[in-house]
C-alpha angles and dihedrals in degrees: 000000000000121000090248093053090045091053092049091050090051091050093050092050090049093051093047091053101036097042107011096055091039093057094042089053087045089066088056089050089057091047090049090062089059093056096038092244123168106255102186093104090061093062092050093046093048091059089064097056102080095054090039087057092053093047095046090049093051094044092052096045105028104033092129092057105111091206093059110117090228100168093050091049093046092048092051092049092051091052089049090054090049091052090051090050093051090049093051092047089052087063096041094048108028123176096039101145136170134191117246120179089343094307124111109233133173112265089220092055090053093047090049091054092047090050091051092049095044092043092050092052092049090047091053090052095049091043090056091046090054090069133224097282095053091046090052095049093052099042096258100117128104114246140179098013098191096047091043092055091047091053091050092049091047091053090050090053093045092047093056091038090057090049091050092051091049092050092046094051092049092046092243103116087135087072090056091049091050091053095047096047095046115106088212089063095056096040088052092048093047090053093050096091090056090044090052092056089053099047107024096118101085093045090049085048092065101036097047087054099041107031103026100038114017101034096063090047093053093043092052090050101040106017134267100286098032090049091056092049093048090049090051092053093046090047090052094048089048087071095054100114091047089047092056102036109024116020091047140347123288093251089065096034095111092051090048090049091052091049089047093052092048091048093047093047095049096040088044089057092054093043090051091048091051091047090049091051095048108023082217117128090197091069096065088040090057092042091052090050091049093048093054098038098046089058093082089053093056092041090048086224118116097178122123093246097054092123095047124101096359119187106247132177133182089243087068092064098073090036091055091046093052097042098042091040092056096042102038111002096066089069085079086077093054121128091245092068093036093052090048092050091048091049092050092050095057 
């Protein structure tokens, strides 16, 4: 098989896993709403599919490559299958609840969290076993420590800066003050590095698929900036079933999808910029983790269902575009992308 045919086969396998499985499971998400099933496991499972697509593609086409981190890939794929199984069982057996710390919680949500934690630990072990050389060949190594830490710190500042601007514009700065002065906020933030080690797998699942694999393909085909924007749109649309049937109610699904696309495009710009600066896939993985896990802080709601049934309006669409565009989108004009474009044009 020629290298070109091999690359095409890999891309088809990736698409079937990252998008095909996502949309098939999306049908089950819709059905789950008709039987009042807990759908939280679906969101966690979906985050695994992009990286699973890359890994499956490489395992099927490059098995003989001695540098392939086979055990890490196989472990991640097995965890992905487990997440799919838990999601399906949540539909087949809805209403299975258990009491945890005096609160009634879906058994499937708990099992999903246990699978993420256990899977993350096993993935760390197999990733370490793979060795430094294999990790480097397949984009899994840690690079440029100082710049990586600076990008992570910058995102933290921008995230809270965006929240402060939003509160100021809406005349609710008291909410920002309440968050910043709360001991729960800072204890939660201080624990986040440990939390990341325990639950990194789903965030790696998206970023290894989007930033490491798909972004270079789109940039080669459409150009550096256009490739990032196209990836952002495709990443946003990828959430569509969750947007309609989990994050909000179907009547506001289109508005949620528009907000999702804007968020994915603008965050995708910053993630791509950070990846460009560091050549370190773990930076966008950490940024993605921070983006999702700082949401409970700003919402002042640390429950497991903080992302479910959000209140969305069409007025939030232009607000999201303006705010995210100013805070994150302008990085598309950075010299890193400009220099790359100029270099490619010569």
